[in-house]
PDB file of C-alpha atoms in Angstrom:
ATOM      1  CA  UNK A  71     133.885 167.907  91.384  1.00 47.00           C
ATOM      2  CA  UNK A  72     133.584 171.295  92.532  1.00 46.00           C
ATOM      3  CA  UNK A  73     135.494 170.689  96.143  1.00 46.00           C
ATOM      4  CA  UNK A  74     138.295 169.546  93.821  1.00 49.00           C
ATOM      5  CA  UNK A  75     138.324 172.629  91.408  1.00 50.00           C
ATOM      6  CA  UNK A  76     138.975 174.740  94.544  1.00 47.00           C
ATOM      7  CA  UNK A  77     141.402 172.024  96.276  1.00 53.00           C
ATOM      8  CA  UNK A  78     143.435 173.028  92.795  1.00 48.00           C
ATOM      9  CA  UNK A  79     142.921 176.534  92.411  1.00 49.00           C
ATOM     10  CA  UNK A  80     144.295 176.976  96.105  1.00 53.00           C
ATOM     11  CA  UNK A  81     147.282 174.616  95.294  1.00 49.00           C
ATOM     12  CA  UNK A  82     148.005 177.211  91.933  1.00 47.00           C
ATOM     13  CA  UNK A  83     147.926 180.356  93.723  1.00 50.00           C
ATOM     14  CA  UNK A  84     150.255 178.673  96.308  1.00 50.00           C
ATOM     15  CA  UNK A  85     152.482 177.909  94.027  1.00 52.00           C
ATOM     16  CA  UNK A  86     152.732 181.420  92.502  1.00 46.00           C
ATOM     17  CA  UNK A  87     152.927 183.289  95.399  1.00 45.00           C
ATOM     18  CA  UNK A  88     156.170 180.413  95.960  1.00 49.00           C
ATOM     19  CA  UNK A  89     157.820 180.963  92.563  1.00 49.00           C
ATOM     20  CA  UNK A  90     157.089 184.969  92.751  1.00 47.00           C
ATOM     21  CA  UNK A  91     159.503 184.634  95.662  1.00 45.00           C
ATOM     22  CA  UNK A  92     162.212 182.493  94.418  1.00 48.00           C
ATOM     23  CA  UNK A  93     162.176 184.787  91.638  1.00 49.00           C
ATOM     24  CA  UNK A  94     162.566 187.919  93.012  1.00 51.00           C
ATOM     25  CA  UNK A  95     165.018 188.193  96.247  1.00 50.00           C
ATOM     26  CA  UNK A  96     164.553 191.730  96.886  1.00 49.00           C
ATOM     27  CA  UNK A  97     160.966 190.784  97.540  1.00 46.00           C
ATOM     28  CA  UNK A  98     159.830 190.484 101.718  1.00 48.00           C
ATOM     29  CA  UNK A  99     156.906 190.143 103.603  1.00 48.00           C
ATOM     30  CA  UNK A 100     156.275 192.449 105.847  1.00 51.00           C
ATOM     31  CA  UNK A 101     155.802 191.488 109.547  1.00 48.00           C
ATOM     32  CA  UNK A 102     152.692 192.221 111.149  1.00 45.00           C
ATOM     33  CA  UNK A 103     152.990 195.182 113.205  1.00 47.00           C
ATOM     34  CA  UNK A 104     152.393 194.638 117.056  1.00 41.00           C
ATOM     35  CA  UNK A 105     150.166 196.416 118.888  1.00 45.00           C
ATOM     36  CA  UNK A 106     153.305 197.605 122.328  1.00 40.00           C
ATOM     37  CA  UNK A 107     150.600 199.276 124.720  1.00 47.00           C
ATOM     38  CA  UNK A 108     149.464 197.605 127.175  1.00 45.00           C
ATOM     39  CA  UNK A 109     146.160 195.942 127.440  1.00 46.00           C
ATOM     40  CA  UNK A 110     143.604 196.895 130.031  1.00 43.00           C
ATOM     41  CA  UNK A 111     144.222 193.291 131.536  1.00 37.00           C
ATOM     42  CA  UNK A 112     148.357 193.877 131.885  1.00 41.00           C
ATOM     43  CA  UNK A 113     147.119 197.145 133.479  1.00 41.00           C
ATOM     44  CA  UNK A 114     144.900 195.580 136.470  1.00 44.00           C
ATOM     45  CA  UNK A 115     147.544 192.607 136.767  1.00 39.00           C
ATOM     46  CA  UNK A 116     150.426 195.530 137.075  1.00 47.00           C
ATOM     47  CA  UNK A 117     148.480 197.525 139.243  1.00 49.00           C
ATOM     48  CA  UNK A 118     147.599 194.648 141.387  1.00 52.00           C
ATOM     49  CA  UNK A 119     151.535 194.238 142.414  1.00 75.00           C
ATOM     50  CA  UNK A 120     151.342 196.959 144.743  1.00 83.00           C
ATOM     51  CA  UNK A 121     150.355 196.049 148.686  1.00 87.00           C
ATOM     52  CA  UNK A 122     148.744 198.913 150.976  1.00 90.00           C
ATOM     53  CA  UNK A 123     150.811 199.212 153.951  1.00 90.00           C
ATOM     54  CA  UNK A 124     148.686 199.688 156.924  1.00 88.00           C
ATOM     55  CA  UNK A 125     151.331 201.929 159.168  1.00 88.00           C
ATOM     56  CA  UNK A 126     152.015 204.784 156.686  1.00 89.00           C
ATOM     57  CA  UNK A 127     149.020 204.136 154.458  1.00 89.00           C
ATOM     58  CA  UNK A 128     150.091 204.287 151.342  1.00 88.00           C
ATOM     59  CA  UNK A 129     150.391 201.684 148.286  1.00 90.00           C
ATOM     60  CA  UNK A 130     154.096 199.935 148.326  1.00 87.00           C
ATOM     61  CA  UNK A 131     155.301 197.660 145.837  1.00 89.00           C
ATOM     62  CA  UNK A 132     155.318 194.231 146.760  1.00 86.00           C
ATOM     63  CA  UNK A 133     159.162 193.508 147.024  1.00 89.00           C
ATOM     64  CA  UNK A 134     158.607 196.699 149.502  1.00 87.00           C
ATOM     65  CA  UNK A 135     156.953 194.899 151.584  1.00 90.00           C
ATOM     66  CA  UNK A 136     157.836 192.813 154.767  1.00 89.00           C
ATOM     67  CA  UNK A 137     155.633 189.772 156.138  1.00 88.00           C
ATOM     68  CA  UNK A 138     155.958 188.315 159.365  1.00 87.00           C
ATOM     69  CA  UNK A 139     156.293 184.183 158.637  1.00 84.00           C
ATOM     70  CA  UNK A 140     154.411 183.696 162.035  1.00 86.00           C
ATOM     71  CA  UNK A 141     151.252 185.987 160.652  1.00 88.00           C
ATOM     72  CA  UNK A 142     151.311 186.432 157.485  1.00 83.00           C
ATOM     73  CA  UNK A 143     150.583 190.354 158.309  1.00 90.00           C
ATOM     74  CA  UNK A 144     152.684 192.236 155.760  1.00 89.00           C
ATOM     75  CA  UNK A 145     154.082 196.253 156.304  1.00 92.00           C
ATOM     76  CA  UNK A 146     156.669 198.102 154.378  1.00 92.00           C
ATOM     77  CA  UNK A 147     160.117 197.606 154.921  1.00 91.00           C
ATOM     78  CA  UNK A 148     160.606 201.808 156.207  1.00 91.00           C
ATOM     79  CA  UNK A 149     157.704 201.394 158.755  1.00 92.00           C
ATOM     80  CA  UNK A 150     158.472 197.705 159.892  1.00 89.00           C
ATOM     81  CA  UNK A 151     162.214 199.460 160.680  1.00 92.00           C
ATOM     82  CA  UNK A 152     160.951 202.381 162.562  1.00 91.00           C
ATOM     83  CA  UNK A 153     158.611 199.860 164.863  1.00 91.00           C
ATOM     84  CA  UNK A 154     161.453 197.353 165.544  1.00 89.00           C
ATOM     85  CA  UNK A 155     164.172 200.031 166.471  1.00 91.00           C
ATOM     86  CA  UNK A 156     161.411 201.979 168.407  1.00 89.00           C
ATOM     87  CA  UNK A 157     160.765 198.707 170.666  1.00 87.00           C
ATOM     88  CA  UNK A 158     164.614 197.919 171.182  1.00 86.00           C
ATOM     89  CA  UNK A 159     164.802 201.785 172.101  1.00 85.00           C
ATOM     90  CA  UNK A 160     161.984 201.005 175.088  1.00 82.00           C
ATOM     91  CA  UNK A 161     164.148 197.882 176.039  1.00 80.00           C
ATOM     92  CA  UNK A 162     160.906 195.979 175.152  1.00 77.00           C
ATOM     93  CA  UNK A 163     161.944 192.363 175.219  1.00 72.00           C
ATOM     94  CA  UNK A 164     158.968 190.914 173.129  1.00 78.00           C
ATOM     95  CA  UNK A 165     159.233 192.253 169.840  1.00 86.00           C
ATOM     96  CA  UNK A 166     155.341 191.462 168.499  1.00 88.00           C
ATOM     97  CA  UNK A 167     154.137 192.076 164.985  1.00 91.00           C
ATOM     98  CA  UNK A 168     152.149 195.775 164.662  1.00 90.00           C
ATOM     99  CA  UNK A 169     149.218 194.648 163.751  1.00 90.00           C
ATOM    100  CA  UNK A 170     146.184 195.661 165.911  1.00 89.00           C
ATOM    101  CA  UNK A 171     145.574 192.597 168.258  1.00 89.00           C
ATOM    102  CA  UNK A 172     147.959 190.300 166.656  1.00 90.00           C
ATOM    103  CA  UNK A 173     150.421 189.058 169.547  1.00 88.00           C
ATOM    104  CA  UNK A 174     152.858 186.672 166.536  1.00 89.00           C
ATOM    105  CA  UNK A 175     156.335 187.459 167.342  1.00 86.00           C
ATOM    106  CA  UNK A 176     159.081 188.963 165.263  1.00 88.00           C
ATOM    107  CA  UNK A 177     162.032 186.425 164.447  1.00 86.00           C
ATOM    108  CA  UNK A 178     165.163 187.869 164.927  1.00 86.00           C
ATOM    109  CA  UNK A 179     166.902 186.196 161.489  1.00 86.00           C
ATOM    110  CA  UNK A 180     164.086 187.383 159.312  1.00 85.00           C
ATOM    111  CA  UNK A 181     164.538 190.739 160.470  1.00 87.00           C
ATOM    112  CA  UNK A 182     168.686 191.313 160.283  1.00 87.00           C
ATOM    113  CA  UNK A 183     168.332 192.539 157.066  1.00 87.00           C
ATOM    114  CA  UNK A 184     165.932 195.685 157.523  1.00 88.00           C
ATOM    115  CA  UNK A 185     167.682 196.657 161.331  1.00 87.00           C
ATOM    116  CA  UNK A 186     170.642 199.022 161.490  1.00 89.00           C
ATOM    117  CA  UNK A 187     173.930 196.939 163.101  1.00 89.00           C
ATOM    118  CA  UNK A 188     173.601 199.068 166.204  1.00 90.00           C
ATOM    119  CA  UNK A 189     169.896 198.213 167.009  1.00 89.00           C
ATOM    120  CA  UNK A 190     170.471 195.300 166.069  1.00 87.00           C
ATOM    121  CA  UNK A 191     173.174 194.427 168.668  1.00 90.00           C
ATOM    122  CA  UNK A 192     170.907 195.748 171.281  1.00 88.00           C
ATOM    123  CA  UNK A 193     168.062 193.550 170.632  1.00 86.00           C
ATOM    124  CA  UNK A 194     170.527 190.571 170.554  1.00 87.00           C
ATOM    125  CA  UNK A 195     171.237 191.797 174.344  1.00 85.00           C
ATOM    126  CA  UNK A 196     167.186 192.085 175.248  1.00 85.00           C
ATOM    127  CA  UNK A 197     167.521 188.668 174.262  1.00 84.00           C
ATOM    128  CA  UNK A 198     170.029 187.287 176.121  1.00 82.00           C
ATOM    129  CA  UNK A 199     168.760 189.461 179.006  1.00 81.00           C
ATOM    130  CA  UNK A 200     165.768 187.934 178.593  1.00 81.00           C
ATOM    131  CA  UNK A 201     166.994 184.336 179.469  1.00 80.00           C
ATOM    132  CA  UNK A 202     169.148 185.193 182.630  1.00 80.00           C
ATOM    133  CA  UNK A 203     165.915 183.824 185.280  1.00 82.00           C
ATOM    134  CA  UNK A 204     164.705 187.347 187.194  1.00 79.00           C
ATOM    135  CA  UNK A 205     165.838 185.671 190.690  1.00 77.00           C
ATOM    136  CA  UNK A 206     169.765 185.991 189.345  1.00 81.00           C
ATOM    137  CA  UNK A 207     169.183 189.615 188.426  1.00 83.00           C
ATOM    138  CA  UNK A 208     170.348 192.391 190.723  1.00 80.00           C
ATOM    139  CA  UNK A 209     170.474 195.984 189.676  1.00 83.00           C
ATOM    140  CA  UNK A 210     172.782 198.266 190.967  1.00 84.00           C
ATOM    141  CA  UNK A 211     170.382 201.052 193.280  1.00 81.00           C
ATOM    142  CA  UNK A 212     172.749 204.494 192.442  1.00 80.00           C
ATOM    143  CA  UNK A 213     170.536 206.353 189.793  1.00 73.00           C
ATOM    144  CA  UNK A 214     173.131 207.561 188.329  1.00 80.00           C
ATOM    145  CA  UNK A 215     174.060 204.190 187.388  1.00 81.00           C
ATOM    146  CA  UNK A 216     171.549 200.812 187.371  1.00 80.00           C
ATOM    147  CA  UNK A 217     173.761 198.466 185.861  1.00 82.00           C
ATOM    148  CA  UNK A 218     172.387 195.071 185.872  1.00 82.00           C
ATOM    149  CA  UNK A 219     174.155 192.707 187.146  1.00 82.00           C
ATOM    150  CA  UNK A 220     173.857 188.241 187.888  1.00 84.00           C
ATOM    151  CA  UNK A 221     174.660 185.969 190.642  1.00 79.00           C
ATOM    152  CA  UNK A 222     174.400 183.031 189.044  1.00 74.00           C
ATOM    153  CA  UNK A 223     176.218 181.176 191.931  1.00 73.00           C
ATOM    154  CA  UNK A 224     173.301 180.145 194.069  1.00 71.00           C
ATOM    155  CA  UNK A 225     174.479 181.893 197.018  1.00 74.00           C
ATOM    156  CA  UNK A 226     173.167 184.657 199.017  1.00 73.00           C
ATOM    157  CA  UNK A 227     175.067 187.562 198.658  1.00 77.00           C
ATOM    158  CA  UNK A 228     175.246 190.795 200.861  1.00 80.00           C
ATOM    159  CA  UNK A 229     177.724 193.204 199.899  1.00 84.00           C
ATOM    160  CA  UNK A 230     178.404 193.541 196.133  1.00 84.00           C
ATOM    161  CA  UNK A 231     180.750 196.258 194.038  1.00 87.00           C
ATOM    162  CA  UNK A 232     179.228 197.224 190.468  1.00 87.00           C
ATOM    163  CA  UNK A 233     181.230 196.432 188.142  1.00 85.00           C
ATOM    164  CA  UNK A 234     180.497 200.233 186.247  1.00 86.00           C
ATOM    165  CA  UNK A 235     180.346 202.512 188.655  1.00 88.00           C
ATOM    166  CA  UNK A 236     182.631 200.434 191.323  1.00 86.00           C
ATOM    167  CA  UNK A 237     180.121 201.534 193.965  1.00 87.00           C
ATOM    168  CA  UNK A 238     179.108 198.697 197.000  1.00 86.00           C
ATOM    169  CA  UNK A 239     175.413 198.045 197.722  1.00 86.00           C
ATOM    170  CA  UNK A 240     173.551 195.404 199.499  1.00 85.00           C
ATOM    171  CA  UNK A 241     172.069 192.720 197.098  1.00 82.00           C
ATOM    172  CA  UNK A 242     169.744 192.006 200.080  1.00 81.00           C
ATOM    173  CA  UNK A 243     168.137 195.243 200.597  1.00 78.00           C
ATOM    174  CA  UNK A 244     168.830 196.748 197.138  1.00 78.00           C
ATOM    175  CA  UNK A 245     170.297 199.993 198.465  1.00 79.00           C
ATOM    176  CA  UNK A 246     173.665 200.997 199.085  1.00 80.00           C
ATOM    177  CA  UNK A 247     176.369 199.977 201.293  1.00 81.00           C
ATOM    178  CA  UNK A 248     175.044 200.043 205.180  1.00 77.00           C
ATOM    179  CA  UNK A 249     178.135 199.730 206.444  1.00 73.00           C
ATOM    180  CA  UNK A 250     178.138 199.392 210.336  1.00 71.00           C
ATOM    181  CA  UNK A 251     174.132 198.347 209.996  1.00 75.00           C
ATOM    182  CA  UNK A 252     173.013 194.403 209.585  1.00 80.00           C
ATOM    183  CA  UNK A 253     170.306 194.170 207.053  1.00 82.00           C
ATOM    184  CA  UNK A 254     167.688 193.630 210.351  1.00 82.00           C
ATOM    185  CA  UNK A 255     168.754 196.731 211.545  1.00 78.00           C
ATOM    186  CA  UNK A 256     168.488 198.614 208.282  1.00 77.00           C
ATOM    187  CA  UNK A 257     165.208 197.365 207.689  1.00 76.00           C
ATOM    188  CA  UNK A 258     163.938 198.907 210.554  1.00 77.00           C
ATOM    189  CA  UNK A 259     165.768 202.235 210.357  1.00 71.00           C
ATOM    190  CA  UNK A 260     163.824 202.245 206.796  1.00 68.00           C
ATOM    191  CA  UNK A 261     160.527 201.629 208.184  1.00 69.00           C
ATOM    192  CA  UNK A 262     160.968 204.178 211.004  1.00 66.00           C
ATOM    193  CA  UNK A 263     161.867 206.969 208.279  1.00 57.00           C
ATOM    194  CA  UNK A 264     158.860 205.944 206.036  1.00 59.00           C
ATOM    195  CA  UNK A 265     161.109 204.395 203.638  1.00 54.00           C
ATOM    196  CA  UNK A 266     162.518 208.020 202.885  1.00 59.00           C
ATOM    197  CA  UNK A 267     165.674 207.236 201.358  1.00 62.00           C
ATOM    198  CA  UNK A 268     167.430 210.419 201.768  1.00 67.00           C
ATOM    199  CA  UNK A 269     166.488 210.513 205.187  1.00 69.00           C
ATOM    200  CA  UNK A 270     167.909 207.401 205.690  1.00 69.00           C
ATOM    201  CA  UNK A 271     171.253 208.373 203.953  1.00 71.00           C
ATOM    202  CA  UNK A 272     171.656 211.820 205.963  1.00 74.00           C
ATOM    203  CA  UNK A 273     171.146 209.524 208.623  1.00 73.00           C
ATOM    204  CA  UNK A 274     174.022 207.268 207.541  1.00 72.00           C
ATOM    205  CA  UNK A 275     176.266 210.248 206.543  1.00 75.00           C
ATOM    206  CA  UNK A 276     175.980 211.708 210.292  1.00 76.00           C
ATOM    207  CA  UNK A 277     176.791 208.203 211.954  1.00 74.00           C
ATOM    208  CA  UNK A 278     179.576 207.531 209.673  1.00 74.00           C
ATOM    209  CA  UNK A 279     180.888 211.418 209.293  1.00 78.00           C
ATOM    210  CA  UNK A 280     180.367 210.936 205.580  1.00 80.00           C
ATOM    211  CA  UNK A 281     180.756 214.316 203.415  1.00 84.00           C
ATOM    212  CA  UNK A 282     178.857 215.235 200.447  1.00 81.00           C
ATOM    213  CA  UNK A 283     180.632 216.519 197.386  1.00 86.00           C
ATOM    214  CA  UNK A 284     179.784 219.708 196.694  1.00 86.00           C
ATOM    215  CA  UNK A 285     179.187 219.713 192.950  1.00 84.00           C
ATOM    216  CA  UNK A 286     177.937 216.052 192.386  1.00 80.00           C
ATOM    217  CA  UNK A 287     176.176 216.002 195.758  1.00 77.00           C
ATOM    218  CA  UNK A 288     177.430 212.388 196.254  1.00 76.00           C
ATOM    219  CA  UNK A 289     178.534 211.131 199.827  1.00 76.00           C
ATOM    220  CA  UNK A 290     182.010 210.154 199.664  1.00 81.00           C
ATOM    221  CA  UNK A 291     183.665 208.512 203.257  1.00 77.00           C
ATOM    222  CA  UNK A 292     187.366 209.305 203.971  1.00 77.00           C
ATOM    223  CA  UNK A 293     189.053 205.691 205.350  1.00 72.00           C
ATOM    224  CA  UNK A 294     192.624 207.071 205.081  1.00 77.00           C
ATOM    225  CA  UNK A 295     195.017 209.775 204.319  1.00 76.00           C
ATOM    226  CA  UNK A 296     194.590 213.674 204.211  1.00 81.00           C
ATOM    227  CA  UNK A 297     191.994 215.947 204.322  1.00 83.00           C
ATOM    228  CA  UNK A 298     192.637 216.812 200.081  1.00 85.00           C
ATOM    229  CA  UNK A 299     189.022 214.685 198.293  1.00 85.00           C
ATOM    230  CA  UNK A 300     189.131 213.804 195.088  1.00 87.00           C
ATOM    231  CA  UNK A 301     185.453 213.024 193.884  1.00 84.00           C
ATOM    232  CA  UNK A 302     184.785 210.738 191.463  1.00 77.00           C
ATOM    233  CA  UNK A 303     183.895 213.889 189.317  1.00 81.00           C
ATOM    234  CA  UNK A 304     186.852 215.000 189.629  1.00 83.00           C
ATOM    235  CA  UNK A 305     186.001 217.621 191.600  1.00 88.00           C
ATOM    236  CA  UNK A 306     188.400 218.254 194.594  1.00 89.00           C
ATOM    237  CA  UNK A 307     187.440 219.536 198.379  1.00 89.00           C
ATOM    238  CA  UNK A 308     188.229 219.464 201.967  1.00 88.00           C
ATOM    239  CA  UNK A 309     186.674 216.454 203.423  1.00 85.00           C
ATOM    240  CA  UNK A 310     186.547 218.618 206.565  1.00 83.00           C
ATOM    241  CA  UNK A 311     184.560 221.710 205.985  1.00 84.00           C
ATOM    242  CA  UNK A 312     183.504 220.775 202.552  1.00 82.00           C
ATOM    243  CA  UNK A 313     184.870 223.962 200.671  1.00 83.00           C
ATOM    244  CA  UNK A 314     186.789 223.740 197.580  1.00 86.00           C
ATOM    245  CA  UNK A 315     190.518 222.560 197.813  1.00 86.00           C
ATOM    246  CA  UNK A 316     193.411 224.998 197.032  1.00 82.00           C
ATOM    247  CA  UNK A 317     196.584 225.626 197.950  1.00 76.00           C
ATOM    248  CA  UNK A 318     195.756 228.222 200.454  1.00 75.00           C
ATOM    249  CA  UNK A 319     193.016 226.035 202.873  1.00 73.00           C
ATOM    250  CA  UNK A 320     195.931 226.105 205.153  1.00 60.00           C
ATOM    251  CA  UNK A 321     193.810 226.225 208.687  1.00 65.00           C
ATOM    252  CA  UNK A 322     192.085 222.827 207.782  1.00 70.00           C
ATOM    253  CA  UNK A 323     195.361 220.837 206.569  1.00 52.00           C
ATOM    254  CA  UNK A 324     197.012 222.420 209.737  1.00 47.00           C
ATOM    255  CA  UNK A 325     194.332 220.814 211.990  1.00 49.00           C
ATOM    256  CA  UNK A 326     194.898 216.594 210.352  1.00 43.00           C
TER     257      UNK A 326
END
């Protein structure tokens, strides 16, 4: 009897509270007022979004970061750049992640989007360079110069112009042009001057009256033509005495 006095007295005060309302338009309920800063629990899971990047040390946010699919490793976008482009720079072929013993490779896909165009062009031609098998490779021997170049034809070549610096140079011996010498008897002219290269070029230059440019101190040789050299640094001289050319270096022109 009692359960059912307070079933009713609930259902009365129910219906008061309903008619008070239908009566009176104006009338609202306020909405509970929401409590907008941040629990200690949105804190830690906000603070826990950042990733410590173990090349600059410092705390990154995570879509800052950069992982390596192969490791899992992760590192910040800025120093991830800096250690790709400084490897392409060093003409380092295997690009590895930078983690401390970790030897996972970088993929070259995953990383177009953090690589400037122009590094990234180089490292697609460490690549390719890297397939070309070392016995095709031949590298042209003037410092100035060490294009590489391939002979992919299986045949043994001797004498081969770069296609920079249009110099010739044995592919067999890897020096320049010994013109006038076989590759036997080069070989031994190299052992008997203890492999001293400029020894062996002076030695050249006297056999085949070579003359050395006097600004670029490159040996030119004279097949043809007058006495008037034009280096190829565009420096101009008597292939005779070696001084510079002018109108006036008469005695010389008189004597070709």
């Amino acid at each position: 009897m009692y359960a059912e006095e307070i079933q009713f007295h609930e259902a009365l005060m129910a219906s008061i509270f309903t008619s008070e309302l239908s009566s009176n338009p104006s009338s609202s309920v306020e909405p509970p007022i929401l409590n907008t800063e941040p629990s200690k629990f949105q804190s830690r899971v906000q603070h826990s979004s950042q990733c410590f990047c173990g090349i600059c040390l410092e705390n990154k946010e995570s879509w800052q970061m950069f992982t390596n699919d192969q490791c899992s490793h992760s590192f910040c976008y800025d120093c991830m750049t800096s250690h790709i482009v400084t490897k392409i720079q060093d003409k380092l072929k295997d690009m590895t992640c930078p983690a401390p013993n970790c030897k996972a490779t970088l993929d070259f896909n995953a990383c177009r989007s953090i690589i400037p165009d122009d590094a990234l062009v180089q490292w697609d031609e460490l690549l390719c360079v890297s397939l070309i098998p070392e016995s095709q490779k031949l590298y042209c021997p003037f410092s100035d110069c060490s294009a590489m170049l391939v002979n992919d034809s299986g045949q043994v070549l001797r004498k081969i112009k770069c296609l920079i610096c249009k110099r010739s140079f044995c592919a067999e011996c890897r020096v320049p042009w010994h013109s006038d010498f076989t590759c036997k008897e080069f070989q031994k002219l190299y052992d008997r001057k203890g492999g001293n290269d400029d020894k062996i070029v002076k030695t050249l230059a006297k056999k085949k009256n070579w003359q050395k440019c006097p600004k670029c101190k490159m040996y030119v040789e004279k097949t043809e033509g007058c006495l008037h050299i034009t280096c190829r640094c565009k420096y101009e001289f008597c292939y005779r005495c070696g001084s510079k050319w002018s109108d006036s270096h008469g005695s010389c022109r008189q004597r070709s």
